[in-house]
Amino acid sequence: MIPAVMPTYGRADIAFTHGEGVYLFDVDEGRRYLDFCAGIAVNSLGHAHPHLVEALTKQAAKLWHTSNLYRIPEQEKLAERLVEHSFADTVFFCNSGAEAVEAGMKLVRRHHSAGGEPERSRIITCTGSFHGRTLGTLSAANNPKHLDGFGPMVDGFDQVPFGNLNELRAAITGETAAILIEPVQGEGGMNVPDAQFLQGLRATADEFNLLLFLDEVQSGMGRTGKLWAYEWDSIKPDVIATAKGIGGGFPMGAVLATEDAARGMTAGLHGSTFGGNQLAMAVSNAVLDVILGDGFLGKVHTVARSFQAMLSGLVDAYPNIFESWRGMGLMLGLKCIVPNGDMMTRLREAGLLTVVAADNVVRLLPPLTVEEQHVDEAVAILGQVASEWTSEGG
Ligand code: PLP
């Protein structure tokens, strides 16, 4: 018999009652877990952060939702702050990463049609990417595993190998509207392109009059140690989609764009019933208060650097278990030699929550509030599991 909850997930048989900072506590035994999954890079400030709890409860007592038929001052405030702290001039709010990417894809098509070139509708995407589970975002990523039985796909995407500028340039035609890419691939295995790659994309987009559209759903909001991953490459995109960490656990997403990129987006052309409601905006403004606070991102960077050094040590110490570490900031992964799913299970049993990615990678995505002592604790668990596995002949 089909369970009441549609069985679309392979879930671990564990549930949690509450969380505190970087820890989660389980239903059955009150056991404490170190949460380096963070709701898949969502709980950017950990669990039950006092500033978020206060913002949410205060707003909950006042006003939750009115719809976008009316002005929403909290939304205007958040948009202005995001504009101030990014390349963008304007922001659209929605409820998830896939919706943000969808909105961005509509925006780039509309940009060209408003500019008198409606034939420019195709978007170049990369192998190994993940942009969400809607038909459009699945078609963009073109991952056969995710598409099985869901055809026909949405037309309008041309895929090239991730990180290869020459092949990308060769795929550009008079119908190309934009390049859509994750600055660091998350689900695809924490893949970081070469240092010059984003700069090459920027130059290519300028040369061919394309929009550079970055999917910062996972890499954005401080995850890499800067507010946006693109900042590391000193470039400015035309559009980004973001979600996950921006709500700290409250479902929300956003598309940020330059005025020029968004030139076609006028009243009535796109919308969302829930997008940008008062509750979501209150929480997200509170997330920004913390992330933009003095020294916060600098500390993320510092903790990330020592975590990375320790991961390097683990790879050296257990070459039969780990092949390499990958990623940027606190968006990290260990490419395993042993099966990554089994590694995730063993780590969980030992008290560390992680999440797998493609290419046999286990992702380590702690809350951005993680301290050195938590990193030490995680590395000790990783070392213990690797050592036990080694002694079993793993
Ligand atoms: N884009 C990227 C880079 C992601 O990592 C994800 C989710 O993992 C998405 C888009 C989709 O986000 P959501 O699950 O909120 O729709």
mmCIF file of C-alpha atoms and ligand atoms in Angstrom:
data_model
loop_
_atom_site.group_PDB
_atom_site.id
_atom_site.type_symbol
_atom_site.label_atom_id
_atom_site.label_comp_id
_atom_site.label_asym_id
_atom_site.label_seq_id
_atom_site.Cartn_x
_atom_site.Cartn_y
_atom_site.Cartn_z
ATOM 1 C CA MET A 1 0.000 0.000 0.000
ATOM 2 C CA ILE A 2 1.304 3.439 -0.838
ATOM 3 C CA PRO A 3 2.174 5.421 2.289
ATOM 4 C CA ALA A 4 0.173 8.533 3.103
ATOM 5 C CA VAL A 5 3.316 10.556 2.365
ATOM 6 C CA MET A 6 4.029 9.987 -1.325
ATOM 7 C CA PRO A 7 7.225 7.934 -1.437
ATOM 8 C CA THR A 8 9.376 10.263 -3.552
ATOM 9 C CA TYR A 9 12.281 10.316 -1.087
ATOM 10 C CA GLY A 10 14.678 7.689 0.221
ATOM 11 C CA ARG A 11 14.572 8.791 3.832
ATOM 12 C CA ALA A 12 16.721 7.703 6.749
ATOM 13 C CA ASP A 13 14.635 6.214 9.555
ATOM 14 C CA ILE A 14 15.290 9.032 11.962
ATOM 15 C CA ALA A 15 13.304 12.100 13.028
ATOM 16 C CA PHE A 16 14.251 15.083 15.123
ATOM 17 C CA THR A 17 12.427 16.914 17.878
ATOM 18 C CA HIS A 18 14.436 20.083 18.055
ATOM 19 C CA GLY A 19 17.634 21.784 17.116
ATOM 20 C CA GLU A 20 20.053 24.108 18.815
ATOM 21 C CA GLY A 21 22.761 25.860 16.844
ATOM 22 C CA VAL A 22 24.678 23.231 14.873
ATOM 23 C CA TYR A 23 23.042 20.315 16.709
ATOM 24 C CA LEU A 24 19.858 18.311 16.133
ATOM 25 C CA PHE A 25 18.225 16.016 18.688
ATOM 26 C CA ASP A 26 16.398 12.860 17.695
ATOM 27 C CA VAL A 27 12.880 11.737 18.631
ATOM 28 C CA ASP A 28 13.609 8.346 20.121
ATOM 29 C CA GLU A 29 16.589 8.763 22.321
ATOM 30 C CA GLY A 30 17.250 12.475 22.515
ATOM 31 C CA ARG A 31 20.562 11.713 20.885
ATOM 32 C CA ARG A 32 22.571 14.696 19.674
ATOM 33 C CA TYR A 33 23.780 14.958 16.076
ATOM 34 C CA LEU A 34 26.211 17.431 14.611
ATOM 35 C CA ASP A 35 24.328 18.835 11.641
ATOM 36 C CA PHE A 36 26.681 19.241 8.664
ATOM 37 C CA CYS A 37 23.771 18.778 6.290
ATOM 38 C CA ALA A 38 21.938 21.887 7.536
ATOM 39 C CA GLY A 39 18.761 21.005 5.667
ATOM 40 C CA ILE A 40 20.859 20.743 2.481
ATOM 41 C CA ALA A 41 22.553 24.133 2.844
ATOM 42 C CA VAL A 42 19.383 25.813 4.119
ATOM 43 C CA ASN A 43 19.865 26.373 7.859
ATOM 44 C CA SER A 44 22.485 29.030 7.267
ATOM 45 C CA LEU A 45 22.335 30.200 10.888
ATOM 46 C CA GLY A 46 21.804 26.760 12.391
ATOM 47 C CA HIS A 47 18.733 25.811 14.385
ATOM 48 C CA ALA A 48 16.624 28.062 16.593
ATOM 49 C CA HIS A 49 18.888 31.075 16.126
ATOM 50 C CA PRO A 50 17.523 33.602 18.665
ATOM 51 C CA HIS A 51 17.468 36.490 16.183
ATOM 52 C CA LEU A 52 15.471 34.446 13.653
ATOM 53 C CA VAL A 53 13.107 33.076 16.289
ATOM 54 C CA GLU A 54 12.428 36.599 17.501
ATOM 55 C CA ALA A 55 11.891 37.961 13.988
ATOM 56 C CA LEU A 56 9.533 35.131 13.074
ATOM 57 C CA THR A 57 7.470 35.196 16.247
ATOM 58 C CA LYS A 58 7.179 38.992 16.279
ATOM 59 C CA GLN A 59 6.021 39.013 12.668
ATOM 60 C CA ALA A 60 3.709 36.022 13.248
ATOM 61 C CA ALA A 61 1.821 38.041 15.841
ATOM 62 C CA LYS A 62 1.424 40.980 13.433
ATOM 63 C CA LEU A 63 0.835 39.928 9.829
ATOM 64 C CA TRP A 64 1.693 36.850 7.771
ATOM 65 C CA HIS A 65 0.491 37.420 4.253
ATOM 66 C CA THR A 66 -1.441 39.911 2.204
ATOM 67 C CA SER A 67 -0.420 38.954 -1.396
ATOM 68 C CA ASN A 68 1.402 41.045 -3.942
ATOM 69 C CA LEU A 69 -1.772 42.975 -4.720
ATOM 70 C CA TYR A 70 -0.533 45.464 -2.158
ATOM 71 C CA ARG A 71 2.749 46.998 -1.129
ATOM 72 C CA ILE A 72 4.825 44.952 1.306
ATOM 73 C CA PRO A 73 7.281 47.264 3.093
ATOM 74 C CA GLU A 74 9.295 44.321 4.479
ATOM 75 C CA GLN A 75 9.758 43.121 0.883
ATOM 76 C CA GLU A 76 10.901 46.554 -0.269
ATOM 77 C CA LYS A 77 13.393 46.639 2.592
ATOM 78 C CA LEU A 78 14.845 43.219 1.756
ATOM 79 C CA ALA A 79 15.029 44.011 -1.965
ATOM 80 C CA GLU A 80 16.861 47.266 -1.250
ATOM 81 C CA ARG A 81 19.354 45.476 0.979
ATOM 82 C CA LEU A 82 19.995 42.752 -1.598
ATOM 83 C CA VAL A 83 20.470 45.392 -4.274
ATOM 84 C CA GLU A 84 22.884 47.272 -2.042
ATOM 85 C CA HIS A 85 24.918 44.119 -1.448
ATOM 86 C CA SER A 86 25.076 42.701 -4.956
ATOM 87 C CA PHE A 87 25.451 43.541 -8.630
ATOM 88 C CA ALA A 88 21.659 43.783 -8.987
ATOM 89 C CA ASP A 89 19.204 46.639 -9.396
ATOM 90 C CA THR A 90 16.000 44.718 -8.819
ATOM 91 C CA VAL A 91 14.695 41.567 -7.102
ATOM 92 C CA PHE A 92 11.735 39.200 -7.554
ATOM 93 C CA PHE A 93 10.741 37.009 -4.582
ATOM 94 C CA CYS A 94 9.433 33.465 -4.772
ATOM 95 C CA ASN A 95 9.419 30.383 -2.565
ATOM 96 C CA SER A 96 12.115 27.966 -3.687
ATOM 97 C CA GLY A 97 15.223 27.479 -5.757
ATOM 98 C CA ALA A 98 13.469 25.916 -8.728
ATOM 99 C CA GLU A 99 11.008 28.782 -8.848
ATOM 100 C CA ALA A 100 13.846 31.278 -8.737
ATOM 101 C CA VAL A 101 15.619 29.567 -11.638
ATOM 102 C CA GLU A 102 12.329 29.375 -13.590
ATOM 103 C CA ALA A 103 11.733 33.076 -13.024
ATOM 104 C CA GLY A 104 15.263 33.819 -14.187
ATOM 105 C CA MET A 105 14.765 31.739 -17.327
ATOM 106 C CA LYS A 106 11.606 33.659 -18.142
ATOM 107 C CA LEU A 107 13.415 36.924 -17.465
ATOM 108 C CA VAL A 108 16.275 36.166 -19.870
ATOM 109 C CA ARG A 109 13.881 35.241 -22.677
ATOM 110 C CA ARG A 110 11.800 38.306 -22.054
ATOM 111 C CA HIS A 111 14.939 40.481 -22.024
ATOM 112 C CA HIS A 112 15.651 39.579 -25.619
ATOM 113 C CA SER A 113 12.069 39.714 -26.809
ATOM 114 C CA ALA A 114 11.743 43.176 -25.269
ATOM 115 C CA GLY A 115 14.954 44.092 -27.108
ATOM 116 C CA GLY A 116 13.435 43.078 -30.446
ATOM 117 C CA GLU A 117 15.173 39.690 -30.676
ATOM 118 C CA PRO A 118 12.522 37.147 -29.651
ATOM 119 C CA GLU A 119 14.410 34.423 -31.524
ATOM 120 C CA ARG A 120 17.033 34.564 -28.785
ATOM 121 C CA SER A 121 15.336 32.128 -26.447
ATOM 122 C CA ARG A 122 17.777 29.278 -25.909
ATOM 123 C CA ILE A 123 19.859 28.873 -22.779
ATOM 124 C CA ILE A 124 23.240 27.164 -22.586
ATOM 125 C CA THR A 125 23.570 24.932 -19.526
ATOM 126 C CA CYS A 126 26.242 22.553 -18.233
ATOM 127 C CA THR A 127 26.584 18.848 -17.628
ATOM 128 C CA GLY A 128 26.389 17.865 -13.968
ATOM 129 C CA SER A 129 24.204 20.826 -13.100
ATOM 130 C CA PHE A 130 21.130 20.823 -10.916
ATOM 131 C CA HIS A 131 18.564 23.600 -11.051
ATOM 132 C CA GLY A 132 15.463 22.060 -9.456
ATOM 133 C CA ARG A 133 12.645 19.621 -10.130
ATOM 134 C CA THR A 134 10.190 21.546 -12.301
ATOM 135 C CA LEU A 135 9.956 20.496 -15.938
ATOM 136 C CA GLY A 136 11.882 23.596 -17.039
ATOM 137 C CA THR A 137 14.699 23.236 -14.537
ATOM 138 C CA LEU A 138 14.940 19.475 -15.135
ATOM 139 C CA SER A 139 15.189 20.129 -18.855
ATOM 140 C CA ALA A 140 17.898 22.717 -18.221
ATOM 141 C CA ALA A 141 20.004 20.257 -16.223
ATOM 142 C CA ASN A 142 19.238 17.351 -18.561
ATOM 143 C CA ASN A 143 20.162 14.699 -16.012
ATOM 144 C CA PRO A 144 18.760 11.404 -17.360
ATOM 145 C CA LYS A 145 18.314 10.060 -13.815
ATOM 146 C CA HIS A 146 15.900 12.856 -12.968
ATOM 147 C CA LEU A 147 14.051 12.863 -16.284
ATOM 148 C CA ASP A 148 13.131 9.194 -16.534
ATOM 149 C CA GLY A 149 9.443 8.957 -17.433
ATOM 150 C CA PHE A 150 8.814 12.697 -17.286
ATOM 151 C CA GLY A 151 9.221 13.452 -20.973
ATOM 152 C CA PRO A 152 8.804 15.301 -23.193
ATOM 153 C CA MET A 153 11.344 17.775 -21.941
ATOM 154 C CA VAL A 154 10.958 21.521 -22.299
ATOM 155 C CA ASP A 155 12.821 22.702 -25.381
ATOM 156 C CA GLY A 156 15.231 25.609 -25.321
ATOM 157 C CA PHE A 157 18.411 24.303 -23.697
ATOM 158 C CA ASP A 158 21.784 23.426 -25.163
ATOM 159 C CA GLN A 159 24.147 21.570 -22.871
ATOM 160 C CA VAL A 160 27.936 21.733 -22.812
ATOM 161 C CA PRO A 161 30.556 20.182 -20.492
ATOM 162 C CA PHE A 162 30.998 22.060 -17.202
ATOM 163 C CA GLY A 163 34.136 24.193 -17.127
ATOM 164 C CA ASN A 164 34.928 24.049 -20.842
ATOM 165 C CA LEU A 165 34.827 27.554 -22.305
ATOM 166 C CA ASN A 166 35.717 26.504 -25.856
ATOM 167 C CA GLU A 167 32.849 24.049 -26.118
ATOM 168 C CA LEU A 168 30.531 26.597 -24.592
ATOM 169 C CA ARG A 169 31.522 29.235 -27.134
ATOM 170 C CA ALA A 170 31.025 26.734 -29.940
ATOM 171 C CA ALA A 171 27.435 26.109 -28.777
ATOM 172 C CA ILE A 172 26.414 29.778 -29.119
ATOM 173 C CA THR A 173 24.056 30.535 -32.014
ATOM 174 C CA GLY A 174 21.878 33.468 -33.039
ATOM 175 C CA GLU A 175 19.148 31.907 -30.886
ATOM 176 C CA THR A 176 21.150 31.900 -27.662
ATOM 177 C CA ALA A 177 19.744 34.108 -24.927
ATOM 178 C CA ALA A 178 21.846 33.284 -21.890
ATOM 179 C CA ILE A 179 24.359 31.085 -20.128
ATOM 180 C CA LEU A 180 22.999 29.443 -16.979
ATOM 181 C CA ILE A 181 25.546 27.948 -14.610
ATOM 182 C CA GLU A 182 26.212 27.197 -10.942
ATOM 183 C CA PRO A 183 29.456 28.973 -9.913
ATOM 184 C CA VAL A 184 30.110 25.874 -7.784
ATOM 185 C CA GLN A 185 28.123 22.777 -8.675
ATOM 186 C CA GLY A 186 26.408 21.395 -5.574
ATOM 187 C CA GLU A 187 24.361 18.288 -6.372
ATOM 188 C CA GLY A 188 26.789 17.564 -9.214
ATOM 189 C CA GLY A 189 29.606 16.850 -6.734
ATOM 190 C CA MET A 190 30.898 20.195 -5.358
ATOM 191 C CA ASN A 191 32.703 20.970 -8.596
ATOM 192 C CA VAL A 192 34.650 24.223 -8.679
ATOM 193 C CA PRO A 193 35.603 25.453 -12.145
ATOM 194 C CA ASP A 194 39.067 26.861 -12.932
ATOM 195 C CA ALA A 195 39.831 30.316 -11.568
ATOM 196 C CA GLN A 196 39.442 32.068 -14.925
ATOM 197 C CA PHE A 197 36.274 30.286 -15.997
ATOM 198 C CA LEU A 198 33.651 32.742 -14.740
ATOM 199 C CA GLN A 199 35.677 35.617 -16.141
ATOM 200 C CA GLY A 200 35.725 33.820 -19.468
ATOM 201 C CA LEU A 201 31.970 33.383 -19.287
ATOM 202 C CA ARG A 202 31.511 37.083 -18.542
ATOM 203 C CA ALA A 203 33.642 38.068 -21.515
ATOM 204 C CA THR A 204 31.844 35.573 -23.754
ATOM 205 C CA ALA A 205 28.424 36.793 -22.674
ATOM 206 C CA ASP A 206 29.479 40.373 -23.458
ATOM 207 C CA GLU A 207 30.941 39.404 -26.808
ATOM 208 C CA PHE A 208 27.780 37.640 -27.979
ATOM 209 C CA ASN A 209 25.251 39.878 -26.230
ATOM 210 C CA LEU A 210 24.061 37.090 -23.911
ATOM 211 C CA LEU A 211 22.978 37.310 -20.310
ATOM 212 C CA LEU A 212 25.125 35.603 -17.695
ATOM 213 C CA PHE A 213 22.691 33.882 -15.339
ATOM 214 C CA LEU A 214 24.205 32.264 -12.237
ATOM 215 C CA ASP A 215 22.379 29.726 -10.121
ATOM 216 C CA GLU A 216 23.463 30.691 -6.601
ATOM 217 C CA VAL A 217 20.690 28.731 -4.931
ATOM 218 C CA GLN A 218 23.239 26.698 -2.980
ATOM 219 C CA SER A 219 26.403 28.822 -3.283
ATOM 220 C CA GLY A 220 24.810 32.147 -2.353
ATOM 221 C CA MET A 221 24.147 33.847 0.987
ATOM 222 C CA GLY A 222 27.627 33.471 2.407
ATOM 223 C CA ARG A 223 28.056 29.744 1.809
ATOM 224 C CA THR A 224 31.435 30.209 0.100
ATOM 225 C CA GLY A 225 32.668 32.871 2.528
ATOM 226 C CA LYS A 226 31.469 35.813 0.461
ATOM 227 C CA LEU A 227 27.824 36.811 0.173
ATOM 228 C CA TRP A 228 27.798 35.561 -3.439
ATOM 229 C CA ALA A 229 30.183 33.055 -4.980
ATOM 230 C CA TYR A 230 30.653 35.220 -8.100
ATOM 231 C CA GLU A 231 32.465 37.803 -5.964
ATOM 232 C CA TRP A 232 35.499 35.507 -5.729
ATOM 233 C CA ASP A 233 36.021 35.904 -9.477
ATOM 234 C CA SER A 234 35.579 39.686 -9.505
ATOM 235 C CA ILE A 235 32.858 39.521 -12.113
ATOM 236 C CA LYS A 236 29.276 40.725 -12.166
ATOM 237 C CA PRO A 237 26.542 38.502 -13.564
ATOM 238 C CA ASP A 238 23.335 39.850 -15.143
ATOM 239 C CA VAL A 239 20.981 37.600 -13.226
ATOM 240 C CA ILE A 240 21.211 35.274 -10.250
ATOM 241 C CA ALA A 241 18.749 32.861 -8.713
ATOM 242 C CA THR A 242 19.087 32.235 -5.000
ATOM 243 C CA ALA A 243 17.157 30.347 -2.299
ATOM 244 C CA LYS A 244 18.131 27.860 0.448
ATOM 245 C CA GLY A 245 20.214 29.883 2.949
ATOM 246 C CA ILE A 246 18.414 33.156 2.249
ATOM 247 C CA GLY A 247 15.463 32.030 4.374
ATOM 248 C CA GLY A 248 17.478 30.218 7.043
ATOM 249 C CA GLY A 249 14.832 27.450 6.933
ATOM 250 C CA PHE A 250 11.836 29.500 5.887
ATOM 251 C CA PRO A 251 10.968 28.529 2.290
ATOM 252 C CA MET A 252 11.879 31.369 -0.006
ATOM 253 C CA GLY A 253 13.821 32.217 -3.113
ATOM 254 C CA ALA A 254 14.754 35.282 -5.124
ATOM 255 C CA VAL A 255 15.905 36.370 -8.545
ATOM 256 C CA LEU A 256 18.283 39.308 -8.653
ATOM 257 C CA ALA A 257 18.875 41.133 -11.924
ATOM 258 C CA THR A 258 20.327 44.279 -13.394
ATOM 259 C CA GLU A 259 17.931 46.883 -14.708
ATOM 260 C CA ASP A 260 18.951 46.049 -18.245
ATOM 261 C CA ALA A 261 18.473 42.289 -17.807
ATOM 262 C CA ALA A 262 15.025 42.860 -16.309
ATOM 263 C CA ARG A 263 13.967 45.392 -18.960
ATOM 264 C CA GLY A 264 11.113 43.187 -20.150
ATOM 265 C CA MET A 265 9.610 42.416 -16.759
ATOM 266 C CA THR A 266 6.585 44.635 -16.352
ATOM 267 C CA ALA A 267 3.386 44.369 -14.295
ATOM 268 C CA GLY A 268 1.408 41.208 -14.882
ATOM 269 C CA LEU A 269 4.229 39.251 -16.531
ATOM 270 C CA HIS A 270 5.314 37.111 -13.615
ATOM 271 C CA GLY A 271 3.995 36.422 -10.161
ATOM 272 C CA SER A 272 3.677 34.205 -7.116
ATOM 273 C CA THR A 273 0.849 34.116 -4.588
ATOM 274 C CA PHE A 274 3.135 33.544 -1.634
ATOM 275 C CA GLY A 275 6.379 35.053 -2.916
ATOM 276 C CA GLY A 276 7.758 37.774 -0.674
ATOM 277 C CA ASN A 277 5.095 37.583 2.018
ATOM 278 C CA GLN A 278 5.570 39.306 5.344
ATOM 279 C CA LEU A 279 6.620 36.204 7.273
ATOM 280 C CA ALA A 280 9.249 35.173 4.741
ATOM 281 C CA MET A 281 10.555 38.721 4.478
ATOM 282 C CA ALA A 282 10.832 39.146 8.245
ATOM 283 C CA VAL A 283 12.895 35.975 8.524
ATOM 284 C CA SER A 284 15.069 36.746 5.544
ATOM 285 C CA ASN A 285 15.766 40.291 6.727
ATOM 286 C CA ALA A 286 16.838 38.758 10.028
ATOM 287 C CA VAL A 287 19.115 36.287 8.218
ATOM 288 C CA LEU A 288 20.726 39.225 6.425
ATOM 289 C CA ASP A 289 21.147 41.147 9.700
ATOM 290 C CA VAL A 290 23.407 38.356 10.893
ATOM 291 C CA ILE A 291 25.233 37.481 7.679
ATOM 292 C CA LEU A 292 25.986 41.121 6.916
ATOM 293 C CA GLY A 293 27.016 41.743 10.514
ATOM 294 C CA ASP A 294 30.556 42.873 11.269
ATOM 295 C CA GLY A 295 33.085 40.102 10.751
ATOM 296 C CA PHE A 296 30.536 37.350 10.065
ATOM 297 C CA LEU A 297 31.675 36.420 6.552
ATOM 298 C CA GLY A 298 35.318 36.835 7.524
ATOM 299 C CA LYS A 299 34.784 34.251 10.240
ATOM 300 C CA VAL A 300 33.049 31.882 7.794
ATOM 301 C CA HIS A 301 36.130 32.191 5.626
ATOM 302 C CA THR A 302 38.533 31.535 8.510
ATOM 303 C CA VAL A 303 36.648 28.500 9.832
ATOM 304 C CA ALA A 304 36.296 27.209 6.274
ATOM 305 C CA ARG A 305 40.036 27.450 5.694
ATOM 306 C CA SER A 306 40.881 25.381 8.744
ATOM 307 C CA PHE A 307 38.124 22.861 7.878
ATOM 308 C CA GLN A 308 39.597 22.537 4.403
ATOM 309 C CA ALA A 309 43.094 21.978 5.820
ATOM 310 C CA MET A 310 41.714 19.232 8.063
ATOM 311 C CA LEU A 311 39.885 17.602 5.152
ATOM 312 C CA SER A 312 43.151 17.594 3.290
ATOM 313 C CA GLY A 313 44.701 15.818 6.274
ATOM 314 C CA LEU A 314 41.918 13.215 6.251
ATOM 315 C CA VAL A 315 42.454 12.553 2.555
ATOM 316 C CA ASP A 316 46.184 12.047 3.212
ATOM 317 C CA ALA A 317 45.560 9.845 6.234
ATOM 318 C CA TYR A 318 42.900 7.605 4.626
ATOM 319 C CA PRO A 319 43.737 7.276 0.928
ATOM 320 C CA ASN A 320 41.761 4.031 0.751
ATOM 321 C CA ILE A 321 38.590 5.827 1.938
ATOM 322 C CA PHE A 322 38.782 9.375 0.542
ATOM 323 C CA GLU A 323 40.078 10.406 -2.853
ATOM 324 C CA SER A 324 40.031 14.205 -2.462
ATOM 325 C CA TRP A 325 38.153 17.119 -0.980
ATOM 326 C CA ARG A 326 36.372 19.705 -3.093
ATOM 327 C CA GLY A 327 34.457 22.917 -2.814
ATOM 328 C CA MET A 328 34.727 26.477 -1.588
ATOM 329 C CA GLY A 329 34.151 28.085 1.796
ATOM 330 C CA LEU A 330 31.695 25.931 3.724
ATOM 331 C CA MET A 331 30.342 24.346 0.557
ATOM 332 C CA LEU A 332 32.546 21.276 0.835
ATOM 333 C CA GLY A 333 32.628 17.671 -0.221
ATOM 334 C CA LEU A 334 34.746 14.584 0.206
ATOM 335 C CA LYS A 335 35.042 12.449 -2.881
ATOM 336 C CA CYS A 336 34.969 8.932 -1.506
ATOM 337 C CA ILE A 337 36.506 5.709 -2.677
ATOM 338 C CA VAL A 338 34.059 3.714 -0.566
ATOM 339 C CA PRO A 339 30.374 4.200 -1.543
ATOM 340 C CA ASN A 340 29.235 7.682 -0.523
ATOM 341 C CA GLY A 341 25.785 6.477 0.618
ATOM 342 C CA ASP A 342 27.361 3.994 3.030
ATOM 343 C CA MET A 343 29.727 6.700 4.244
ATOM 344 C CA MET A 344 26.788 9.033 4.933
ATOM 345 C CA THR A 345 25.030 6.259 6.888
ATOM 346 C CA ARG A 346 28.096 5.425 8.975
ATOM 347 C CA LEU A 347 28.712 9.098 9.709
ATOM 348 C CA ARG A 348 25.109 9.507 10.821
ATOM 349 C CA GLU A 349 25.379 6.472 13.085
ATOM 350 C CA ALA A 350 28.488 8.073 14.564
ATOM 351 C CA GLY A 351 26.619 11.358 15.148
ATOM 352 C CA LEU A 352 27.466 13.469 12.085
ATOM 353 C CA LEU A 353 24.786 14.405 9.532
ATOM 354 C CA THR A 354 25.929 14.890 5.929
ATOM 355 C CA VAL A 355 24.360 14.568 2.496
ATOM 356 C CA VAL A 356 25.542 12.843 -0.649
ATOM 357 C CA ALA A 357 26.121 14.414 -4.059
ATOM 358 C CA ALA A 358 26.876 12.965 -7.481
ATOM 359 C CA ASP A 359 30.318 11.570 -8.326
ATOM 360 C CA ASN A 360 30.528 9.590 -5.072
ATOM 361 C CA VAL A 361 30.834 12.741 -2.960
ATOM 362 C CA VAL A 362 29.673 13.278 0.624
ATOM 363 C CA ARG A 363 28.785 16.923 1.139
ATOM 364 C CA LEU A 364 29.699 18.851 4.271
ATOM 365 C CA LEU A 365 27.444 21.875 4.563
ATOM 366 C CA PRO A 366 27.509 23.080 8.154
ATOM 367 C CA PRO A 367 25.550 26.111 9.283
ATOM 368 C CA LEU A 368 27.589 29.253 8.625
ATOM 369 C CA THR A 369 27.619 29.833 12.379
ATOM 370 C CA VAL A 370 29.809 26.770 12.872
ATOM 371 C CA GLU A 371 32.779 27.239 15.230
ATOM 372 C CA GLU A 372 36.259 25.717 15.139
ATOM 373 C CA GLN A 373 35.324 23.293 17.926
ATOM 374 C CA HIS A 374 32.430 21.902 15.827
ATOM 375 C CA VAL A 375 34.734 21.439 12.878
ATOM 376 C CA ASP A 376 37.149 19.560 15.169
ATOM 377 C CA GLU A 377 34.260 17.386 16.320
ATOM 378 C CA ALA A 378 33.181 16.638 12.735
ATOM 379 C CA VAL A 379 36.715 15.832 11.646
ATOM 380 C CA ALA A 380 37.138 13.510 14.640
ATOM 381 C CA ILE A 381 33.988 11.604 13.586
ATOM 382 C CA LEU A 382 35.142 11.470 9.968
ATOM 383 C CA GLY A 383 38.530 10.161 11.129
ATOM 384 C CA GLN A 384 36.967 7.594 13.458
ATOM 385 C CA VAL A 385 34.652 6.250 10.735
ATOM 386 C CA ALA A 386 37.466 6.186 8.178
ATOM 387 C CA SER A 387 39.776 4.430 10.617
ATOM 388 C CA GLU A 388 37.178 1.770 11.515
ATOM 389 C CA TRP A 389 36.436 1.228 7.844
ATOM 390 C CA THR A 390 40.148 0.909 7.104
ATOM 391 C CA SER A 391 40.585 -1.714 9.801
ATOM 392 C CA GLU A 392 37.710 -3.682 8.220
ATOM 393 C CA GLY A 393 39.782 -3.650 5.035
ATOM 394 C CA GLY A 394 37.703 -0.874 3.338
HETATM 395 N N1 PLP B 1 19.647 25.150 -7.918
HETATM 396 C C1 PLP B 1 20.612 24.587 -7.171
HETATM 397 C C2 PLP B 1 22.051 24.923 -7.449
HETATM 398 C C3 PLP B 1 20.279 23.714 -6.126
HETATM 399 O O1 PLP B 1 21.255 23.157 -5.393
HETATM 400 C C4 PLP B 1 18.916 23.440 -5.891
HETATM 401 C C5 PLP B 1 18.530 22.492 -4.826
HETATM 402 O O2 PLP B 1 19.275 21.676 -4.377
HETATM 403 C C6 PLP B 1 17.946 24.044 -6.693
HETATM 404 C C7 PLP B 1 18.348 24.899 -7.691
HETATM 405 C C8 PLP B 1 16.497 23.790 -6.459
HETATM 406 O O3 PLP B 1 16.079 24.367 -5.267
HETATM 407 P P1 PLP B 1 14.695 23.935 -4.598
HETATM 408 O O4 PLP B 1 14.850 22.531 -4.149
HETATM 409 O O5 PLP B 1 14.531 24.913 -3.473
HETATM 410 O O6 PLP B 1 13.642 24.070 -5.634
#
